[in-house]
CSV table of C-alpha atoms (C1' of nucleotides) in Angstrom, one decimal:
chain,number,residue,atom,x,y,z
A,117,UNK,CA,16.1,31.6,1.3
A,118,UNK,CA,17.4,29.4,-1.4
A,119,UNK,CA,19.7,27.3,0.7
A,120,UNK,CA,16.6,26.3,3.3
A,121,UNK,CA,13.9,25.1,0.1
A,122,UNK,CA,16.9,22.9,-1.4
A,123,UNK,CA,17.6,21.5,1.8
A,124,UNK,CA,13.6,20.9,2.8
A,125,UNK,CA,12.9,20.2,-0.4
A,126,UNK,CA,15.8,17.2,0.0
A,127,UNK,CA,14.7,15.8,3.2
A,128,UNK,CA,10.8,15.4,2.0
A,129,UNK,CA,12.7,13.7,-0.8
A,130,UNK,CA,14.8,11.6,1.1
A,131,UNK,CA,11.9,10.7,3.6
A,132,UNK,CA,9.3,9.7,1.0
A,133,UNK,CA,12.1,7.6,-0.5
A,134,UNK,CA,12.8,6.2,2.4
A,135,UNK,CA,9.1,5.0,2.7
A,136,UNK,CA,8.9,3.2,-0.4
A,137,UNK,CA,12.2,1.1,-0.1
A,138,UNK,CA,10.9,0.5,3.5
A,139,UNK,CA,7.5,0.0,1.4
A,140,UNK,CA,9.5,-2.7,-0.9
A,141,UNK,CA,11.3,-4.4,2.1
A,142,UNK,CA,8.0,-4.9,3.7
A,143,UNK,CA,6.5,-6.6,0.7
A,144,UNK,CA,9.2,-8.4,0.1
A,145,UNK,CA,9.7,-10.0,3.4
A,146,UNK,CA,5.7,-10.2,3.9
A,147,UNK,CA,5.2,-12.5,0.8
A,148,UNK,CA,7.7,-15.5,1.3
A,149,UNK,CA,5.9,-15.7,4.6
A,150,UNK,CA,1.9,-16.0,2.4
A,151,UNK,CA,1.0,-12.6,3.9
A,152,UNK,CA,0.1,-9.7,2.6
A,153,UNK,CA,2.2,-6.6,3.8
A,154,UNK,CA,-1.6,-5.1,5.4
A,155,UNK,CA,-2.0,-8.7,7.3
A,156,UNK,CA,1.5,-8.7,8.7
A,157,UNK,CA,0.9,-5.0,9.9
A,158,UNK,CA,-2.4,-6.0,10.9
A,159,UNK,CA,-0.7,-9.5,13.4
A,160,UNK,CA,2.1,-7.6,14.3
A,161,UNK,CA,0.0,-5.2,15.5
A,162,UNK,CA,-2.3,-7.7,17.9
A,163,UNK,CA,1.5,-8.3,19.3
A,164,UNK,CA,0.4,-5.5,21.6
A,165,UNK,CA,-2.7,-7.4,22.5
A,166,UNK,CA,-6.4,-7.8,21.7
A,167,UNK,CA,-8.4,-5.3,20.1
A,168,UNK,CA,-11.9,-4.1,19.5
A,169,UNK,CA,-12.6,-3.5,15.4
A,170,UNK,CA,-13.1,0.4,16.3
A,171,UNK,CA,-9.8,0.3,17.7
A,172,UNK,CA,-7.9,-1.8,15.4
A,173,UNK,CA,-9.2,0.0,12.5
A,174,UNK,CA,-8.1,3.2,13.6
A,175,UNK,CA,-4.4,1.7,14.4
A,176,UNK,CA,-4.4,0.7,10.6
A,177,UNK,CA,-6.1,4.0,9.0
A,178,UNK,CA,-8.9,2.0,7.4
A,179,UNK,CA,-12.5,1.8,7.5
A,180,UNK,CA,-14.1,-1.0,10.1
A,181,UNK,CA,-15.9,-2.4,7.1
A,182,UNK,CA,-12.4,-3.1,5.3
A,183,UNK,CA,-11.4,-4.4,8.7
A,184,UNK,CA,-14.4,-6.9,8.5
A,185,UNK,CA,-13.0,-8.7,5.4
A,186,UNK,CA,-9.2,-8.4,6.5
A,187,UNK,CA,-10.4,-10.5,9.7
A,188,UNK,CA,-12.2,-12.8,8.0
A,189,UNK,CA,-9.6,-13.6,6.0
A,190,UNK,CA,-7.6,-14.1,8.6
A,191,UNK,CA,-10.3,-15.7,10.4
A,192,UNK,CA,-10.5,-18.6,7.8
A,193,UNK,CA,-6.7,-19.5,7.9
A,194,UNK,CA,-6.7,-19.5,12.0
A,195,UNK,CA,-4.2,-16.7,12.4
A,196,UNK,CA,-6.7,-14.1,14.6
A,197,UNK,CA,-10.1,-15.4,16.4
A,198,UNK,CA,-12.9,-13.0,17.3
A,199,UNK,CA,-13.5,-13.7,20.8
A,200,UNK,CA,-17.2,-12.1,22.0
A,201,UNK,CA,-16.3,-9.1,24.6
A,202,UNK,CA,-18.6,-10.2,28.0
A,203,UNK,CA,-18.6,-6.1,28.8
A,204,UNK,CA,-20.6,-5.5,25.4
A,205,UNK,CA,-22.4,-8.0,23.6
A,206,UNK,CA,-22.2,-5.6,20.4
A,207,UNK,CA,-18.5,-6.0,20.1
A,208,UNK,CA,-15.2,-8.6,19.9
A,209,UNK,CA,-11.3,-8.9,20.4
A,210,UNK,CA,-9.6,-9.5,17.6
A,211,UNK,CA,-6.5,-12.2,18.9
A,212,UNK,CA,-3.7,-13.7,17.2
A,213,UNK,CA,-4.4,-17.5,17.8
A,214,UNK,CA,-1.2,-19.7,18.3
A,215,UNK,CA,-0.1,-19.9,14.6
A,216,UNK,CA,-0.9,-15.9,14.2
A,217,UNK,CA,1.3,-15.3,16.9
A,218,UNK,CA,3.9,-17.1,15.3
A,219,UNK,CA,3.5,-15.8,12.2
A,220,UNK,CA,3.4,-12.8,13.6
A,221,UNK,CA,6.5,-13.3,15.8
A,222,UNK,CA,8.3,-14.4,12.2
A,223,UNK,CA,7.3,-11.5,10.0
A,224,UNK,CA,8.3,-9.1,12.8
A,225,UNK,CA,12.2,-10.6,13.0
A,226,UNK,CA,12.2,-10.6,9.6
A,227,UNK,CA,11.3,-7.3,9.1
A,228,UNK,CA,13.8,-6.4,11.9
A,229,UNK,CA,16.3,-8.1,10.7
A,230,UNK,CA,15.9,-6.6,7.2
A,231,UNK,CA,16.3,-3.5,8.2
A,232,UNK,CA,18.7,-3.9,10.6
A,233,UNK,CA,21.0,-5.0,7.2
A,234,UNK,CA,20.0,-1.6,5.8
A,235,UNK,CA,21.2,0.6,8.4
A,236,UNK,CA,24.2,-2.2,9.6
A,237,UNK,CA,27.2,0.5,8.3
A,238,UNK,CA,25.8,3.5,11.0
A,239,UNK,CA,27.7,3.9,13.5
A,240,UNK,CA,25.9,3.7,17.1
A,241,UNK,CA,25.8,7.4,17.4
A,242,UNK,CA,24.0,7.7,14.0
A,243,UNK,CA,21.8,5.1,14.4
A,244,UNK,CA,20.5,6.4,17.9
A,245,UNK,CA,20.2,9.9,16.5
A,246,UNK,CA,18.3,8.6,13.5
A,247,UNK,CA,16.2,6.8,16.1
A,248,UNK,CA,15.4,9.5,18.2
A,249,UNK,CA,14.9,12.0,15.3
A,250,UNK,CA,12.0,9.8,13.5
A,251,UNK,CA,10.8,9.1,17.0
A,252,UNK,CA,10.0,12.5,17.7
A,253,UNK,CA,8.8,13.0,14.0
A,254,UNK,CA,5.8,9.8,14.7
A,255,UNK,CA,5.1,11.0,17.7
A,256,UNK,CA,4.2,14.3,16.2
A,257,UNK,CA,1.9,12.9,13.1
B,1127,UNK,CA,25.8,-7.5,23.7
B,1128,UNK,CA,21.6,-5.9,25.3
B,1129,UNK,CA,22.3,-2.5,24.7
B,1130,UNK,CA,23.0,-2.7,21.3
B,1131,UNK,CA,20.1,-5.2,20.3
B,1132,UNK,CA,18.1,-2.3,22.0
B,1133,UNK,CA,19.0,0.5,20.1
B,1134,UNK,CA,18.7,-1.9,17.0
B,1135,UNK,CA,15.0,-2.5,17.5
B,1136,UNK,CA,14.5,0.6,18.6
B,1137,UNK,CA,15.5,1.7,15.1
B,1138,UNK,CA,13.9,-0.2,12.9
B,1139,UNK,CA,10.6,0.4,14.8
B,1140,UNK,CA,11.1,3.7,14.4
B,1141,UNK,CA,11.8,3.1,10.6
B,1142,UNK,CA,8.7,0.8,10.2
B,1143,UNK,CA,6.1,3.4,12.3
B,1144,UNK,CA,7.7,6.3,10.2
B,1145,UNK,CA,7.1,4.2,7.2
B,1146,UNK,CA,3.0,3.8,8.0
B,1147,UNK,CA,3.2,7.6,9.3
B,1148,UNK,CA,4.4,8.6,5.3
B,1149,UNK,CA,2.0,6.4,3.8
B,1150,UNK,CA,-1.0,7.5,5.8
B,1151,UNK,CA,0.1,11.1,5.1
B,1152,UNK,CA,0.4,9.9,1.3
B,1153,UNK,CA,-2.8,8.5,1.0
B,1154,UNK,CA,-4.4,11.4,3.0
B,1155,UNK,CA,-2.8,14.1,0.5
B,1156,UNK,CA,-3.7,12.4,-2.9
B,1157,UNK,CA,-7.4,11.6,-1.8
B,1158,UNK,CA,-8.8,15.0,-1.9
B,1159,UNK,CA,-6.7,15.3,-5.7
B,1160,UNK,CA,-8.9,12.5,-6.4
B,1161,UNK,CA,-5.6,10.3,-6.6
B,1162,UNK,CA,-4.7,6.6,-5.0
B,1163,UNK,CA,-1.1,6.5,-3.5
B,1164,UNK,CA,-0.3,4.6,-6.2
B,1165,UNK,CA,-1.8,6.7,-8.8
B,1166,UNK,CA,0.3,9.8,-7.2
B,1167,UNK,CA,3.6,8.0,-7.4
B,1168,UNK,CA,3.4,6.8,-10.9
B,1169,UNK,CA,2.3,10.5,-12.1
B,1170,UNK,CA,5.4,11.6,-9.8
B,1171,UNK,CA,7.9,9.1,-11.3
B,1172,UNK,CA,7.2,10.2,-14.5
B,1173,UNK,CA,7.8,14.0,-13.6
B,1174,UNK,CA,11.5,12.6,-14.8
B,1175,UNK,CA,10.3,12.1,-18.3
B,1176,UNK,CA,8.2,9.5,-19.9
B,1177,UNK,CA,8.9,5.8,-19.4
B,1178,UNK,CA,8.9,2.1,-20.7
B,1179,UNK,CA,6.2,0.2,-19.3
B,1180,UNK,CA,9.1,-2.4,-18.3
B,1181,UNK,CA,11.2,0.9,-16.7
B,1182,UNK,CA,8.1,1.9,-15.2
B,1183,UNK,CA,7.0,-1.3,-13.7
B,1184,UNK,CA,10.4,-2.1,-12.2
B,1185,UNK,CA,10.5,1.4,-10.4
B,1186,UNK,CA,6.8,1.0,-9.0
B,1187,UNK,CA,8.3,-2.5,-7.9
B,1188,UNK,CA,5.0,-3.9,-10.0
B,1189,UNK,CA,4.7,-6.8,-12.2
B,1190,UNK,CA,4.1,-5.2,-15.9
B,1191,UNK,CA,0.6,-6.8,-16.4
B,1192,UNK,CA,-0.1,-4.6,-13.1
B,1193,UNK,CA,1.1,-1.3,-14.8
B,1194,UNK,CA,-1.0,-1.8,-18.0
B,1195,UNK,CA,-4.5,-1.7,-15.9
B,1196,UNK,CA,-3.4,0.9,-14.1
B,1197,UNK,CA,-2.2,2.8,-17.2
B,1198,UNK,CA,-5.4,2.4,-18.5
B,1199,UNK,CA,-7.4,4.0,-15.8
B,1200,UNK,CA,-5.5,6.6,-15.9
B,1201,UNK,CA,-5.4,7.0,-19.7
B,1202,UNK,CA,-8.8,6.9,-19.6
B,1203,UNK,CA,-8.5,10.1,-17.5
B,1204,UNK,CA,-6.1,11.7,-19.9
B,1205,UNK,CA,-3.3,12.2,-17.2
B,1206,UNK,CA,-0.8,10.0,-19.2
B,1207,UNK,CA,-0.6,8.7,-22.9
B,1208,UNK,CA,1.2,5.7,-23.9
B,1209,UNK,CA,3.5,7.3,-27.0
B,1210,UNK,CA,4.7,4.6,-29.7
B,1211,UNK,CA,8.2,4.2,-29.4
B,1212,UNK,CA,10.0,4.8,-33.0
B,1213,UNK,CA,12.9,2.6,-32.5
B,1214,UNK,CA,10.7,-0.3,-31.0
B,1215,UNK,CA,7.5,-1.2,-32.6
B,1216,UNK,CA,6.4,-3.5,-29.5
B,1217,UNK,CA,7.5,-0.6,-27.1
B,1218,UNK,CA,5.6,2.4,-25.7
B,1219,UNK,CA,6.5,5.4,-23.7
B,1220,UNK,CA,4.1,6.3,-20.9
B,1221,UNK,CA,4.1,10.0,-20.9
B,1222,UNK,CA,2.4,12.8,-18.8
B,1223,UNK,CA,-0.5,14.9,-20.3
B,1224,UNK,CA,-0.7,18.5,-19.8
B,1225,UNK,CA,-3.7,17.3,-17.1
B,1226,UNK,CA,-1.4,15.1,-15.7
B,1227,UNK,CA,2.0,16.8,-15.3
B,1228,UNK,CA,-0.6,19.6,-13.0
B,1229,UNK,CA,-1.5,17.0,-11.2
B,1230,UNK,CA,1.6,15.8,-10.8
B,1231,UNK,CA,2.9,18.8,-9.4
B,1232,UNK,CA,0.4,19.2,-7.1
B,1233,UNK,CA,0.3,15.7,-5.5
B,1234,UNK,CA,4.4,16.3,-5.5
B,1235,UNK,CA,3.8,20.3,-4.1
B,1236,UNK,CA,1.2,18.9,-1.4
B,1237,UNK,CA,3.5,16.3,-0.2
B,1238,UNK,CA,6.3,18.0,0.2
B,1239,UNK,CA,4.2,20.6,2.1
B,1240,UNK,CA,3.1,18.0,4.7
B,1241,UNK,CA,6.3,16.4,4.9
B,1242,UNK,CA,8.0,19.7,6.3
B,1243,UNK,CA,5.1,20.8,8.3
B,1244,UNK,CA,6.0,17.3,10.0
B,1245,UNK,CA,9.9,18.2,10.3
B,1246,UNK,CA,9.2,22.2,10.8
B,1247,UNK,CA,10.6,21.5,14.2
B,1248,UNK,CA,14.0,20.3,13.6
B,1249,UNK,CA,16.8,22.6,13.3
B,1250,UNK,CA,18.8,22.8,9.8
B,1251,UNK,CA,21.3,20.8,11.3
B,1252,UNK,CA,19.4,18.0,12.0
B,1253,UNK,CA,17.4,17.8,9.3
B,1254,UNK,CA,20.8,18.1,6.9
B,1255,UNK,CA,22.0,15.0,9.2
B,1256,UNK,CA,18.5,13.3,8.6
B,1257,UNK,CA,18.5,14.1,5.1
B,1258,UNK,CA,22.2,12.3,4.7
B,1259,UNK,CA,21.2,9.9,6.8
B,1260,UNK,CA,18.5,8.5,5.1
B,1261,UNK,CA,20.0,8.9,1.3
B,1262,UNK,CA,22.7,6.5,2.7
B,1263,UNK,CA,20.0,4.4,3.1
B,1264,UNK,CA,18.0,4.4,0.4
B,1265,UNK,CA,21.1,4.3,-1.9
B,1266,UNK,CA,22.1,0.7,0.0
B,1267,UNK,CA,18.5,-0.9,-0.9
C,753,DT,C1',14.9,-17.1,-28.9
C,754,DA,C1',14.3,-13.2,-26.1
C,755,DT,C1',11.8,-9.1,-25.0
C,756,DT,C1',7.7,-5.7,-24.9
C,757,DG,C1',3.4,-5.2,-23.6
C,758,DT,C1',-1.4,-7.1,-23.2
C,759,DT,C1',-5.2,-10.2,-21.9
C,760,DA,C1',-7.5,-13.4,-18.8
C,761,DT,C1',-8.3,-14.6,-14.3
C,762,DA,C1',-8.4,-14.6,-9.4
C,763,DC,C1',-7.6,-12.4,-5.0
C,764,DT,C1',-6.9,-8.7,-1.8
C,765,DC,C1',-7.6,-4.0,-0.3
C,766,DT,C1',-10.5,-0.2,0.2
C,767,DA,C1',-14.4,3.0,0.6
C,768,DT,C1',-19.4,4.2,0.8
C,769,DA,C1',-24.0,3.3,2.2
C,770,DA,C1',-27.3,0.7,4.5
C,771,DC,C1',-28.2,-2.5,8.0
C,772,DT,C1',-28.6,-5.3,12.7
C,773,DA,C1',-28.0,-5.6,17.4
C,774,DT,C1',-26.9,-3.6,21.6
C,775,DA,C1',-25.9,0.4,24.6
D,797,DT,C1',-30.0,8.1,19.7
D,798,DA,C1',-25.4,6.6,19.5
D,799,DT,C1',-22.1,2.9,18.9
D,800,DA,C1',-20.0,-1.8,17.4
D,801,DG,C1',-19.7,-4.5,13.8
D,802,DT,C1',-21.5,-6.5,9.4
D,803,DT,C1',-23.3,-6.8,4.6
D,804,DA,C1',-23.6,-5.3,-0.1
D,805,DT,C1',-21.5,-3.2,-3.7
D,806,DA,C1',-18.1,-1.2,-6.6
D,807,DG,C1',-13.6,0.0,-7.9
D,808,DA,C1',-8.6,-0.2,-7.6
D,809,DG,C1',-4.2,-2.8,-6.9
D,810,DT,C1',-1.7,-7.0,-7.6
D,811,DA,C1',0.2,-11.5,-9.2
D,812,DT,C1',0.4,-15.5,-12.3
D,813,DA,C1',0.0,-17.6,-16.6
D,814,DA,C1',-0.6,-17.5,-21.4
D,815,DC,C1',-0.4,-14.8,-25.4
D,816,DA,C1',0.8,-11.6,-29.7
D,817,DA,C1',4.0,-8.8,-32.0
D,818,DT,C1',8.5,-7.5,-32.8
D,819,DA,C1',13.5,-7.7,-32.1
DNA sequence: TATTGTTATACTCTATAACTATA
DNA sequence: TATAGTTATAGAGTATAACAATA
């Protein structure tokens, strides 16, 4: 019916939207701090701990060999260490080292924080049904 | 006061993974149309009507000299033409071809597609309260 | 003088294919 | 044989700085 399309139609709107001025945000608040937004996702996700390349390459939907350079860069500036995995001598842990934990620490209250502005005029009940809805929405992509 | 601070980061977690959800459907659906994400978006923007490289470049959020190469490419590809302006001799308007305005609707269909396959679950309430939820928000940024 | 768009340059991101070393 | 990670290569995205043409 007419009335359901105009209202999908709106929400993919809305959402895709919503992912570039997230998109924006994350650039924006990425750069002051000298990363890229792909090396802040990529230290904000060692938050959660070390990670083998296979692993962390599928956490960021890109190839290992893309991975390769992204460490390296990294590598050079001290913000993640490959450290040799003693189960398997093929493979490593990526880990933030002290300063990539910082940085990493910084770029995720920023981003927080950022975004927290965006959304500061919900009220409590809106905000936790917003969180709840797009909770249920990553966990089924 | 805890709770609150909770259901903040909670939040903009959820804002942030939905944000890398979207962008690895986006890449995902231009790909097979032999389309970057970027690509997609800038035939999508200019499903509104042709554009000023300096209008175009400030709704991609890219710097202009950005927008020329990837004008270019997709010049080259004749999914866009840059039109001389008649009022403005230094100006041009970036303009879909007939190629590209069918690709544009079919990177915009395909999205949109995924995008409710992803929300198929919600009831029309919900997704009207996500809908108005999330055009608050990109209306503050 | 200010603005529009381009050029030149340098990095970063990314994928594909082929490779090495280990399992 | 299969897997972990790297190397080589190529193309795309991006910013900065300097520029030409026009307003």
């Amino acid at each position: 019916m007419a009335t359901k399309t105009a209202v999908d139609a709106d929400l993919a709107g809305a959402l895709v939207q919503t992912m570039h001025v997230l998109q924006d945000l994350y650039a924006e608040t990425s750069r002051p701090l000298g990363l890229t937004p792909q090396q802040a996702h990529l230290l904000c996700v060692l938050l959660g701990g070390p990670l083998g390349m296979t692993e962390l390459s599928r956490i960021l939907s890109i190839e290992r060999s893309s991975l390769t350079s992204m460490v390296d860069r990294l590598e050079r500036r001290d913000l993640v260490a490959r450290i040799p995995d003693p189960k398997d001598r093929r493979a490593c842990q990526i880990e933030l080292t002290t300063a990539g934990l910082q940085q990493a620490h910084e770029a995720h209250d920023a981003f927080t924080q950022r975004i927290e502005a965006l959304t500061a005029d919900l009220s409590s009940t809106a905000r936790r049904t917003l969180a709840t809805t797009l909770t249920g929405i990553v966990a089924r992509a």
